[in-house]
């Protein structure tokens, strides 16, 4: 396959480009929010590589363009492909299956056919823009077939894949009708990265069960088309954030003033904070139930404490998400109706997305951060909260089912399914002494500083370069 003159030595491939399309002719593209964009932006700036992805609008055909120091290569998706590949197979089959079947997945052949077709288009776009011997880094569950397709198109490439969500235990994974095809697609990569050691172990066990390949200490022996063998690395690389950015924002006088304004507007009470996409995996209903019961029992009262719940819109055309929004809004209305006074409200529910500066102000204002995910690959919000607590105070309540729990060991750990235990943890966080807050937060901040996004990407890239050397 021919390559363009300005081929890139590093190519990132993800479902979405790191920009959103705008109708403003003066500013047709705007940087998009999200954990993946925040995590990869420093990598892209340092390499001046290319980023392949969908621009976020159906049937939009755009030539490659430069944005903020990055070369962006748009992949066009039709409205039907968005419905079948993205809303269907990616988010109504893979997402619920990989999140412990909290919501039942659907298995439809037309969804799978669209997934294969779109994955091939992404692979072809990446192959076309990559320089000879380039490194291509594929991201997440929407593109699990791309590594194998890329290897078939360009044997010269070094291919990495990072899986941002959990990888399920074999008993759940085996339900997938196309389980062998997906595993084979992932095994096209030289390095297959996961958030947790347990996820990498689940993947290795699935490979053994389906293919009987040898797996040992994160190394998988994979047959090659010419009858030989190669080694693929499959292990954990916990993703992180740009810690210095959040630290700098949290020290800005205007953001600190905004945090004080938020506290004053809420009546200078203890502030509990939840920040999530509106998703059934995030445990928002469990959080509200526990908080509502604490108020009803008189263990907390609305004059002393409030919950601010930011729930950014997500997948609003998927039925399970529409139902979830209704349930959460009803729960908020019930709690407020039963406990509000003329002067104080129990829950401030915000169904919006906010810019990073406003989020840091919220992190600074909040006394307690509640992360109650039922299943989460990592949860970068927990790390953002810690990085923003420049006063070395505040309390993180963290689900043991979030990947961040493996690293942030000084958080107050909870099982969100245990409502009584969750209630006790919330009460303990509200009542934690300043001395204990400082002790815990100092350890948490040390951990996120030592293992930031640069450390994450460097460790992944070092393993890719190691395998490049093994080829020579």
CSV table of C-alpha atoms in Angstrom, one decimal:
chain,number,residue,atom,x,y,z
A,1,UNK,CA,0.0,0.0,0.0
A,2,UNK,CA,1.4,3.4,-1.0
A,3,UNK,CA,2.1,6.0,1.7
A,4,UNK,CA,1.7,9.8,1.5
A,5,UNK,CA,4.8,11.9,1.5
A,6,UNK,CA,4.0,13.3,5.0
A,7,UNK,CA,3.6,9.8,6.6
A,8,UNK,CA,3.7,9.7,10.4
A,9,UNK,CA,6.1,7.7,12.6
A,10,UNK,CA,3.5,7.4,15.3
A,11,UNK,CA,-0.2,6.9,14.6
A,12,UNK,CA,-3.0,6.9,17.2
A,13,UNK,CA,-6.3,5.2,16.2
A,14,UNK,CA,-9.4,5.7,18.3
A,15,UNK,CA,-13.2,5.8,17.6
A,16,UNK,CA,-13.3,9.6,18.0
A,17,UNK,CA,-10.9,12.3,16.9
A,18,UNK,CA,-9.8,14.6,19.8
A,19,UNK,CA,-12.0,17.4,18.3
A,20,UNK,CA,-15.7,18.2,17.9
A,21,UNK,CA,-17.1,19.7,14.8
A,22,UNK,CA,-18.6,23.2,15.1
A,23,UNK,CA,-21.0,25.2,12.9
A,24,UNK,CA,-18.9,28.3,13.6
A,25,UNK,CA,-16.9,29.0,10.4
A,26,UNK,CA,-14.3,31.0,12.5
A,27,UNK,CA,-13.7,27.9,14.7
A,28,UNK,CA,-14.9,24.8,12.8
A,29,UNK,CA,-13.1,22.4,15.2
A,30,UNK,CA,-12.9,22.5,19.0
A,31,UNK,CA,-10.9,20.3,21.4
A,32,UNK,CA,-13.2,17.7,22.8
A,33,UNK,CA,-13.3,16.7,26.5
A,34,UNK,CA,-12.7,13.2,27.7
A,35,UNK,CA,-10.2,11.0,29.5
A,36,UNK,CA,-8.6,9.5,26.3
A,37,UNK,CA,-8.0,12.9,24.8
A,38,UNK,CA,-6.5,14.2,28.0
A,39,UNK,CA,-4.3,11.1,28.3
A,40,UNK,CA,-3.0,11.0,24.7
A,41,UNK,CA,-2.6,14.7,24.0
A,42,UNK,CA,0.9,15.0,25.6
A,43,UNK,CA,2.0,11.9,23.6
A,44,UNK,CA,0.8,13.4,20.4
A,45,UNK,CA,2.4,16.8,21.0
A,46,UNK,CA,5.8,15.2,21.7
A,47,UNK,CA,5.7,13.1,18.6
A,48,UNK,CA,3.9,15.2,16.1
A,49,UNK,CA,2.1,12.1,15.0
A,50,UNK,CA,-1.2,11.5,13.2
A,51,UNK,CA,-4.5,10.7,14.9
A,52,UNK,CA,-7.1,8.6,13.0
A,53,UNK,CA,-10.7,8.7,14.1
A,54,UNK,CA,-14.3,9.6,13.4
A,55,UNK,CA,-15.1,13.4,13.6
A,56,UNK,CA,-18.3,12.8,15.5
A,57,UNK,CA,-20.9,13.7,12.8
A,58,UNK,CA,-22.6,11.3,10.5
A,59,UNK,CA,-21.7,11.3,6.8
A,60,UNK,CA,-19.1,14.1,7.3
A,61,UNK,CA,-16.3,13.8,4.7
A,62,UNK,CA,-13.3,15.8,5.7
A,63,UNK,CA,-9.7,15.7,4.3
A,64,UNK,CA,-6.9,15.2,6.8
A,65,UNK,CA,-6.0,18.5,8.6
A,66,UNK,CA,-3.8,19.9,11.3
A,67,UNK,CA,-5.1,21.0,14.7
A,68,UNK,CA,-3.2,22.2,17.7
A,69,UNK,CA,0.0,20.6,16.6
A,70,UNK,CA,-1.6,17.2,15.6
A,71,UNK,CA,-2.3,15.7,12.2
A,72,UNK,CA,-5.9,14.5,12.2
A,73,UNK,CA,-7.2,11.9,9.8
A,74,UNK,CA,-11.0,11.7,9.8
A,75,UNK,CA,-12.8,8.5,9.1
A,76,UNK,CA,-16.3,8.9,7.7
A,77,UNK,CA,-19.2,6.9,9.2
A,78,UNK,CA,-22.8,6.8,7.8
A,79,UNK,CA,-25.8,7.3,10.1
A,80,UNK,CA,-26.6,3.6,9.7
A,81,UNK,CA,-23.0,2.6,10.7
A,82,UNK,CA,-23.2,4.8,13.8
A,83,UNK,CA,-26.5,3.0,14.7
A,84,UNK,CA,-25.2,-0.5,14.1
A,85,UNK,CA,-21.4,-0.3,14.8
A,86,UNK,CA,-21.3,2.3,17.5
A,87,UNK,CA,-24.7,2.4,19.3
A,88,UNK,CA,-25.3,-1.3,18.5
A,89,UNK,CA,-22.3,-3.6,18.7
A,90,UNK,CA,-19.9,-1.3,20.6
A,91,UNK,CA,-22.3,0.1,23.2
A,92,UNK,CA,-25.1,-2.5,23.4
A,93,UNK,CA,-23.1,-5.6,23.0
A,94,UNK,CA,-19.5,-5.1,24.1
A,95,UNK,CA,-20.0,-2.4,26.7
A,96,UNK,CA,-22.6,-4.3,28.8
A,97,UNK,CA,-20.8,-7.7,28.3
A,98,UNK,CA,-17.5,-6.3,29.4
A,99,UNK,CA,-19.1,-4.6,32.4
A,100,UNK,CA,-20.2,-7.8,34.1
A,101,UNK,CA,-23.6,-7.8,32.3
A,102,UNK,CA,-25.0,-5.1,34.6
A,103,UNK,CA,-27.3,-4.5,31.7
A,104,UNK,CA,-28.0,-7.4,29.3
A,105,UNK,CA,-26.1,-7.3,26.0
A,106,UNK,CA,-27.7,-7.8,22.6
A,107,UNK,CA,-26.2,-10.1,20.0
A,108,UNK,CA,-27.2,-9.2,16.5
A,109,UNK,CA,-25.5,-10.3,13.3
A,110,UNK,CA,-26.1,-7.1,11.5
A,111,UNK,CA,-24.4,-5.2,14.3
A,112,UNK,CA,-21.4,-7.5,14.0
A,113,UNK,CA,-21.2,-7.1,10.3
A,114,UNK,CA,-21.1,-3.3,10.6
A,115,UNK,CA,-18.4,-3.6,13.3
A,116,UNK,CA,-16.2,-5.7,11.0
A,117,UNK,CA,-16.8,-3.3,8.1
A,118,UNK,CA,-16.0,-0.1,10.2
A,119,UNK,CA,-13.0,-1.7,11.8
A,120,UNK,CA,-11.5,-2.4,8.4
A,121,UNK,CA,-12.0,1.2,7.3
A,122,UNK,CA,-10.1,2.4,10.4
A,123,UNK,CA,-7.3,-0.1,9.7
A,124,UNK,CA,-7.0,1.0,6.1
A,125,UNK,CA,-6.9,4.7,7.1
A,126,UNK,CA,-4.1,4.0,9.7
A,127,UNK,CA,-2.2,1.9,7.2
A,128,UNK,CA,-2.4,4.7,4.6
A,129,UNK,CA,-1.0,7.4,6.9
A,130,UNK,CA,1.7,5.4,8.7
A,131,UNK,CA,5.4,5.7,7.7
A,132,UNK,CA,7.5,2.6,7.0
A,133,UNK,CA,8.1,0.8,10.3
A,134,UNK,CA,5.8,3.2,12.2
A,135,UNK,CA,4.3,2.6,15.6
A,136,UNK,CA,0.5,2.4,15.6
A,137,UNK,CA,-1.4,2.6,18.9
A,138,UNK,CA,-5.0,1.5,18.7
A,139,UNK,CA,-7.4,2.4,21.4
A,140,UNK,CA,-10.4,0.7,23.0
A,141,UNK,CA,-13.3,-1.7,22.5
A,142,UNK,CA,-14.8,-0.1,19.4
A,143,UNK,CA,-11.7,-1.2,17.4
A,144,UNK,CA,-10.8,-4.6,18.7
A,145,UNK,CA,-10.4,-6.1,15.2
A,146,UNK,CA,-8.1,-3.3,13.9
A,147,UNK,CA,-4.7,-4.8,15.2
A,148,UNK,CA,-5.1,-8.0,13.1
A,149,UNK,CA,-6.4,-6.1,10.1
A,150,UNK,CA,-3.4,-3.7,10.3
A,151,UNK,CA,-0.9,-6.6,10.6
A,152,UNK,CA,-2.4,-8.1,7.4
A,153,UNK,CA,-2.1,-4.8,5.6
A,154,UNK,CA,1.3,-3.7,6.8
A,155,UNK,CA,3.6,-6.3,8.3
A,156,UNK,CA,6.3,-3.6,8.8
A,157,UNK,CA,4.3,-1.8,11.6
A,158,UNK,CA,4.7,-2.1,15.3
A,159,UNK,CA,1.2,-2.3,16.7
A,160,UNK,CA,0.0,-1.5,20.2
A,161,UNK,CA,-3.6,-1.8,21.5
A,162,UNK,CA,-4.9,-0.4,24.8
A,163,UNK,CA,-8.2,-1.5,26.3
A,164,UNK,CA,-9.7,1.2,28.4
A,165,UNK,CA,-12.6,-0.7,29.9
A,166,UNK,CA,-12.6,-4.0,31.9
A,167,UNK,CA,-12.0,-7.3,30.2
A,168,UNK,CA,-14.5,-9.8,31.6
A,169,UNK,CA,-13.9,-13.2,33.1
A,170,UNK,CA,-14.2,-16.1,30.7
A,171,UNK,CA,-17.6,-17.3,31.9
A,172,UNK,CA,-19.0,-14.0,30.7
A,173,UNK,CA,-16.8,-13.4,27.7
A,174,UNK,CA,-17.6,-16.9,26.3
A,175,UNK,CA,-21.2,-15.7,25.7
A,176,UNK,CA,-20.0,-13.6,22.8
A,177,UNK,CA,-20.8,-15.4,19.5
A,178,UNK,CA,-17.8,-13.8,17.9
A,179,UNK,CA,-15.4,-14.4,20.8
A,180,UNK,CA,-12.7,-16.1,18.6
A,181,UNK,CA,-12.7,-13.3,16.0
A,182,UNK,CA,-12.3,-10.6,18.7
A,183,UNK,CA,-9.5,-12.4,20.4
A,184,UNK,CA,-7.7,-13.0,17.1
A,185,UNK,CA,-8.2,-9.3,16.3
A,186,UNK,CA,-6.5,-8.2,19.5
A,187,UNK,CA,-3.7,-10.7,19.1
A,188,UNK,CA,-2.7,-8.9,16.0
A,189,UNK,CA,-1.1,-6.3,18.3
A,190,UNK,CA,2.5,-6.6,19.6
A,191,UNK,CA,1.5,-5.2,23.0
A,192,UNK,CA,-2.1,-5.5,24.4
A,193,UNK,CA,-2.5,-3.2,27.4
A,194,UNK,CA,-5.2,-3.4,30.1
A,195,UNK,CA,-6.1,-1.3,33.1
A,196,UNK,CA,-5.7,-4.0,35.8
A,197,UNK,CA,-3.7,-7.1,36.3
A,198,UNK,CA,-7.0,-9.0,36.6
A,199,UNK,CA,-8.1,-7.8,33.1
A,200,UNK,CA,-4.9,-9.0,31.5
A,201,UNK,CA,-5.3,-12.4,33.3
A,202,UNK,CA,-8.9,-12.7,32.0
A,203,UNK,CA,-7.7,-12.0,28.5
A,204,UNK,CA,-4.9,-14.6,28.7
A,205,UNK,CA,-7.3,-17.2,30.1
A,206,UNK,CA,-9.7,-16.6,27.2
A,207,UNK,CA,-6.8,-17.0,24.7
A,208,UNK,CA,-5.8,-20.3,26.3
A,209,UNK,CA,-9.4,-21.6,26.3
A,210,UNK,CA,-10.1,-20.6,22.7
A,211,UNK,CA,-6.8,-21.1,21.0
A,212,UNK,CA,-4.6,-23.2,23.4
A,213,UNK,CA,-1.7,-20.7,22.8
A,214,UNK,CA,1.1,-20.7,25.4
A,215,UNK,CA,0.7,-17.8,27.8
A,216,UNK,CA,3.4,-17.2,30.4
A,217,UNK,CA,4.0,-14.1,32.6
A,218,UNK,CA,2.3,-11.7,30.2
A,219,UNK,CA,3.8,-13.2,27.1
A,220,UNK,CA,1.6,-15.0,24.6
A,221,UNK,CA,3.1,-17.1,21.8
A,222,UNK,CA,1.1,-16.3,18.6
A,223,UNK,CA,1.5,-18.3,15.3
A,224,UNK,CA,2.4,-16.2,12.2
A,225,UNK,CA,1.1,-16.5,8.7
A,226,UNK,CA,4.4,-18.0,7.5
A,227,UNK,CA,4.3,-20.8,10.0
A,228,UNK,CA,6.6,-19.2,12.5
A,229,UNK,CA,5.8,-17.7,15.9
A,230,UNK,CA,6.0,-14.3,17.6
A,231,UNK,CA,5.5,-13.0,21.1
A,232,UNK,CA,2.7,-10.6,22.1
A,233,UNK,CA,2.8,-8.9,25.5
A,234,UNK,CA,-0.5,-8.7,27.4
A,235,UNK,CA,-0.3,-6.9,30.7
A,236,UNK,CA,-1.5,-4.0,32.9
A,237,UNK,CA,-0.6,-0.4,32.2
A,238,UNK,CA,-2.9,1.6,34.5
A,239,UNK,CA,-3.8,4.9,32.7
A,240,UNK,CA,-3.4,8.2,34.5
A,241,UNK,CA,-3.8,11.9,34.0
A,242,UNK,CA,-1.6,15.0,33.4
A,243,UNK,CA,-1.1,15.7,37.1
A,244,UNK,CA,0.8,18.9,36.7
A,245,UNK,CA,-2.0,20.4,34.7
A,246,UNK,CA,-4.6,19.8,37.4
A,247,UNK,CA,-2.2,21.0,40.1
A,248,UNK,CA,-1.6,24.2,38.2
A,249,UNK,CA,-5.3,24.8,37.7
A,250,UNK,CA,-6.1,24.2,41.3
A,251,UNK,CA,-3.5,26.9,42.4
A,252,UNK,CA,-4.9,29.6,40.1
A,253,UNK,CA,-6.5,32.4,42.1
A,254,UNK,CA,-9.5,32.7,39.8
A,255,UNK,CA,-10.3,29.0,40.1
A,256,UNK,CA,-9.8,29.1,43.9
A,257,UNK,CA,-12.2,32.1,44.0
A,258,UNK,CA,-14.7,30.1,42.0
A,259,UNK,CA,-14.5,27.2,44.5
A,260,UNK,CA,-15.2,29.6,47.3
A,261,UNK,CA,-18.2,31.0,45.4
A,262,UNK,CA,-19.5,27.4,44.9
A,263,UNK,CA,-19.2,26.7,48.6
A,264,UNK,CA,-21.0,29.9,49.6
A,265,UNK,CA,-23.7,29.3,47.0
A,266,UNK,CA,-24.4,25.9,48.6
A,267,UNK,CA,-24.6,27.4,52.1
A,268,UNK,CA,-21.1,26.5,53.4
A,269,UNK,CA,-22.1,23.0,54.1
A,270,UNK,CA,-20.1,19.8,53.8
A,271,UNK,CA,-20.1,19.0,50.0
A,272,UNK,CA,-20.3,15.5,48.7
A,273,UNK,CA,-19.4,15.3,45.0
A,274,UNK,CA,-20.2,12.8,42.3
A,275,UNK,CA,-18.9,13.3,38.7
A,276,UNK,CA,-19.8,10.7,36.2
A,277,UNK,CA,-21.1,10.1,32.7
A,278,UNK,CA,-24.7,9.2,32.9
A,279,UNK,CA,-24.0,5.4,32.7
A,280,UNK,CA,-25.4,2.4,34.5
A,281,UNK,CA,-21.9,1.2,35.4
A,282,UNK,CA,-21.2,4.3,37.5
A,283,UNK,CA,-23.3,3.3,40.5
A,284,UNK,CA,-25.2,6.7,40.7
A,285,UNK,CA,-28.4,5.0,41.8
A,286,UNK,CA,-26.6,3.2,44.6
A,287,UNK,CA,-25.0,6.5,45.7
A,288,UNK,CA,-28.3,8.3,45.8
A,289,UNK,CA,-30.0,5.4,47.7
A,290,UNK,CA,-27.3,5.4,50.4
A,291,UNK,CA,-27.3,9.2,50.7
A,292,UNK,CA,-31.1,9.3,50.8
A,293,UNK,CA,-31.3,6.7,53.5
A,294,UNK,CA,-28.7,8.6,55.6
A,295,UNK,CA,-30.8,11.7,55.5
A,296,UNK,CA,-34.1,9.8,56.2
A,297,UNK,CA,-32.4,8.1,59.2
A,298,UNK,CA,-31.2,11.4,60.6
A,299,UNK,CA,-27.5,10.3,60.4
A,300,UNK,CA,-27.0,13.3,58.1
A,301,UNK,CA,-29.1,16.3,57.8
A,302,UNK,CA,-29.7,18.7,54.9
A,303,UNK,CA,-28.6,21.8,56.9
A,304,UNK,CA,-25.1,20.3,57.3
A,305,UNK,CA,-24.4,18.4,54.0
A,306,UNK,CA,-25.4,18.4,50.4
A,307,UNK,CA,-24.6,16.2,47.4
A,308,UNK,CA,-23.6,17.8,44.1
A,309,UNK,CA,-24.1,15.2,41.3
A,310,UNK,CA,-22.7,16.0,37.9
A,311,UNK,CA,-24.0,13.5,35.3
A,312,UNK,CA,-22.8,14.4,31.8
A,313,UNK,CA,-25.1,13.2,29.0
A,314,UNK,CA,-24.1,9.9,27.4
A,315,UNK,CA,-25.5,7.7,24.6
A,316,UNK,CA,-28.9,9.3,24.8
A,317,UNK,CA,-30.3,7.3,22.0
A,318,UNK,CA,-29.7,4.0,23.7
A,319,UNK,CA,-32.8,2.7,25.6
A,320,UNK,CA,-31.0,1.6,28.7
A,321,UNK,CA,-29.5,5.1,29.1
A,322,UNK,CA,-32.9,6.8,28.6
A,323,UNK,CA,-34.3,4.6,31.3
A,324,UNK,CA,-31.4,5.3,33.6
A,325,UNK,CA,-31.8,9.1,33.3
A,326,UNK,CA,-35.5,8.8,34.2
A,327,UNK,CA,-34.7,6.7,37.3
A,328,UNK,CA,-32.0,9.0,38.5
A,329,UNK,CA,-34.1,12.1,38.0
A,330,UNK,CA,-37.0,10.5,39.9
A,331,UNK,CA,-34.6,9.5,42.8
A,332,UNK,CA,-33.2,13.0,43.0
A,333,UNK,CA,-36.8,14.5,43.0
A,334,UNK,CA,-37.9,12.0,45.7
A,335,UNK,CA,-34.9,12.8,48.0
A,336,UNK,CA,-35.3,16.5,47.6
A,337,UNK,CA,-39.0,16.4,48.0
A,338,UNK,CA,-38.7,14.5,51.3
A,339,UNK,CA,-35.7,16.3,52.8
A,340,UNK,CA,-35.4,19.9,51.4
A,341,UNK,CA,-36.1,22.9,53.4
A,342,UNK,CA,-36.9,26.4,52.3
A,343,UNK,CA,-33.2,27.3,52.6
A,344,UNK,CA,-31.4,24.0,51.8
A,345,UNK,CA,-31.5,21.4,49.1
A,346,UNK,CA,-30.2,17.8,49.6
A,347,UNK,CA,-29.1,17.2,46.0
A,348,UNK,CA,-27.9,19.5,43.3
A,349,UNK,CA,-28.3,17.5,40.1
A,350,UNK,CA,-26.4,18.8,37.1
A,351,UNK,CA,-27.1,17.0,33.8
A,352,UNK,CA,-24.4,18.9,31.9
A,353,UNK,CA,-20.8,18.7,30.8
A,354,UNK,CA,-18.5,21.4,32.2
A,355,UNK,CA,-15.1,22.8,31.1
A,356,UNK,CA,-12.0,21.6,32.9
A,357,UNK,CA,-11.6,24.8,34.9
A,358,UNK,CA,-15.1,24.5,36.4
A,359,UNK,CA,-14.5,20.9,37.2
A,360,UNK,CA,-11.3,21.8,39.1
A,361,UNK,CA,-13.3,24.4,41.0
A,362,UNK,CA,-15.8,21.7,42.0
A,363,UNK,CA,-13.0,19.4,43.1
A,364,UNK,CA,-11.6,22.2,45.3
A,365,UNK,CA,-15.0,22.9,46.7
A,366,UNK,CA,-15.9,19.3,47.6
A,367,UNK,CA,-15.1,17.9,51.0
A,368,UNK,CA,-15.8,14.3,49.9
A,369,UNK,CA,-15.5,12.7,46.4
A,370,UNK,CA,-17.8,9.7,45.8
A,371,UNK,CA,-16.7,7.2,43.2
A,372,UNK,CA,-19.2,4.3,43.5
A,373,UNK,CA,-18.7,2.5,40.1
A,374,UNK,CA,-20.2,-1.0,39.8
A,375,UNK,CA,-17.5,-1.7,37.3
A,376,UNK,CA,-15.0,0.7,35.8
A,377,UNK,CA,-11.8,0.2,33.8
A,378,UNK,CA,-10.0,3.0,35.7
A,379,UNK,CA,-12.0,6.1,36.7
A,380,UNK,CA,-9.8,9.1,36.0
A,381,UNK,CA,-12.2,11.4,38.0
A,382,UNK,CA,-10.7,9.9,41.2
A,383,UNK,CA,-7.2,10.8,40.1
A,384,UNK,CA,-8.3,14.3,39.0
A,385,UNK,CA,-9.8,15.0,42.4
A,386,UNK,CA,-6.6,13.9,44.2
A,387,UNK,CA,-4.4,16.0,41.8
A,388,UNK,CA,-6.6,19.0,42.5
A,389,UNK,CA,-6.4,18.8,46.3
A,390,UNK,CA,-3.5,21.1,46.7
A,391,UNK,CA,-4.5,21.8,50.3
A,392,UNK,CA,-3.8,18.1,51.0
A,393,UNK,CA,-7.2,17.7,52.5
A,394,UNK,CA,-10.5,16.1,51.3
A,395,UNK,CA,-11.6,12.5,51.3
A,396,UNK,CA,-11.9,10.0,48.4
A,397,UNK,CA,-14.5,7.3,48.7
A,398,UNK,CA,-13.7,4.8,46.0
A,399,UNK,CA,-15.4,1.6,44.7
A,400,UNK,CA,-13.2,-1.5,44.9
A,401,UNK,CA,-14.6,-2.3,41.4
A,402,UNK,CA,-12.9,0.7,39.8
A,403,UNK,CA,-9.4,0.1,38.4
A,404,UNK,CA,-8.2,3.1,40.4
A,405,UNK,CA,-8.7,1.1,43.6
A,406,UNK,CA,-5.6,-0.9,42.8
A,407,UNK,CA,-3.4,2.2,43.0
A,408,UNK,CA,-5.3,4.6,45.3
A,409,UNK,CA,-5.0,2.4,48.4
A,410,UNK,CA,-5.5,5.3,50.9
A,411,UNK,CA,-9.0,6.0,49.7
A,412,UNK,CA,-11.9,4.8,51.8
A,413,UNK,CA,-12.9,1.6,49.8
A,414,UNK,CA,-16.5,0.6,49.3
A,415,UNK,CA,-18.5,-2.2,47.7
A,416,UNK,CA,-21.4,-0.1,46.2
A,417,UNK,CA,-23.7,-3.1,46.2
A,418,UNK,CA,-23.5,-3.1,50.0
A,419,UNK,CA,-25.7,-0.1,50.7
A,420,UNK,CA,-25.2,-0.3,54.5
A,421,UNK,CA,-21.5,-0.4,54.0
A,422,UNK,CA,-21.6,2.5,51.6
A,423,UNK,CA,-23.7,4.5,54.1
A,424,UNK,CA,-21.1,3.9,56.8
A,425,UNK,CA,-18.2,4.9,54.4
A,426,UNK,CA,-20.0,8.2,53.5
A,427,UNK,CA,-20.5,9.0,57.2
A,428,UNK,CA,-16.9,8.1,58.0
A,429,UNK,CA,-15.7,10.4,55.2
A,430,UNK,CA,-17.8,13.3,56.4
A,431,UNK,CA,-16.5,12.9,59.9
A,432,UNK,CA,-12.8,12.1,59.1
A,433,UNK,CA,-10.5,14.3,61.1
A,434,UNK,CA,-8.3,16.9,59.4
A,435,UNK,CA,-5.2,15.0,60.5
A,436,UNK,CA,-6.4,11.7,58.9
A,437,UNK,CA,-7.5,13.6,55.8
A,438,UNK,CA,-4.0,15.0,55.4
A,439,UNK,CA,-2.4,11.6,56.0
A,440,UNK,CA,-4.5,9.9,53.4
A,441,UNK,CA,-4.4,12.7,50.8
A,442,UNK,CA,-0.7,13.1,51.0
A,443,UNK,CA,-0.2,9.4,50.1
A,444,UNK,CA,-2.8,9.6,47.3
A,445,UNK,CA,-1.1,12.7,45.8
A,446,UNK,CA,2.3,11.0,45.9
A,447,UNK,CA,0.9,8.1,44.1
A,448,UNK,CA,-0.7,10.1,41.2
A,449,UNK,CA,2.4,12.3,40.9
A,450,UNK,CA,4.7,9.3,40.5
A,451,UNK,CA,2.4,7.5,38.1
A,452,UNK,CA,1.1,10.2,35.8
A,453,UNK,CA,0.0,10.0,32.1
A,454,UNK,CA,3.6,10.4,30.9
A,455,UNK,CA,4.7,7.4,33.0
A,456,UNK,CA,1.8,5.4,31.5
A,457,UNK,CA,2.6,6.2,27.9
A,458,UNK,CA,6.3,5.8,28.4
A,459,UNK,CA,6.0,2.3,29.9
A,460,UNK,CA,3.7,1.2,27.0
A,461,UNK,CA,5.9,2.6,24.3
A,462,UNK,CA,9.0,1.1,25.9
A,463,UNK,CA,7.5,-2.4,25.6
A,464,UNK,CA,6.6,-1.7,22.0
A,465,UNK,CA,10.2,-0.6,21.3
A,466,UNK,CA,11.5,-3.8,23.0
A,467,UNK,CA,9.4,-6.0,20.7
A,468,UNK,CA,10.6,-3.9,17.7
A,469,UNK,CA,14.1,-4.7,18.8
A,470,UNK,CA,13.3,-8.4,19.1
A,471,UNK,CA,12.2,-8.4,15.4
A,472,UNK,CA,15.5,-7.2,14.2
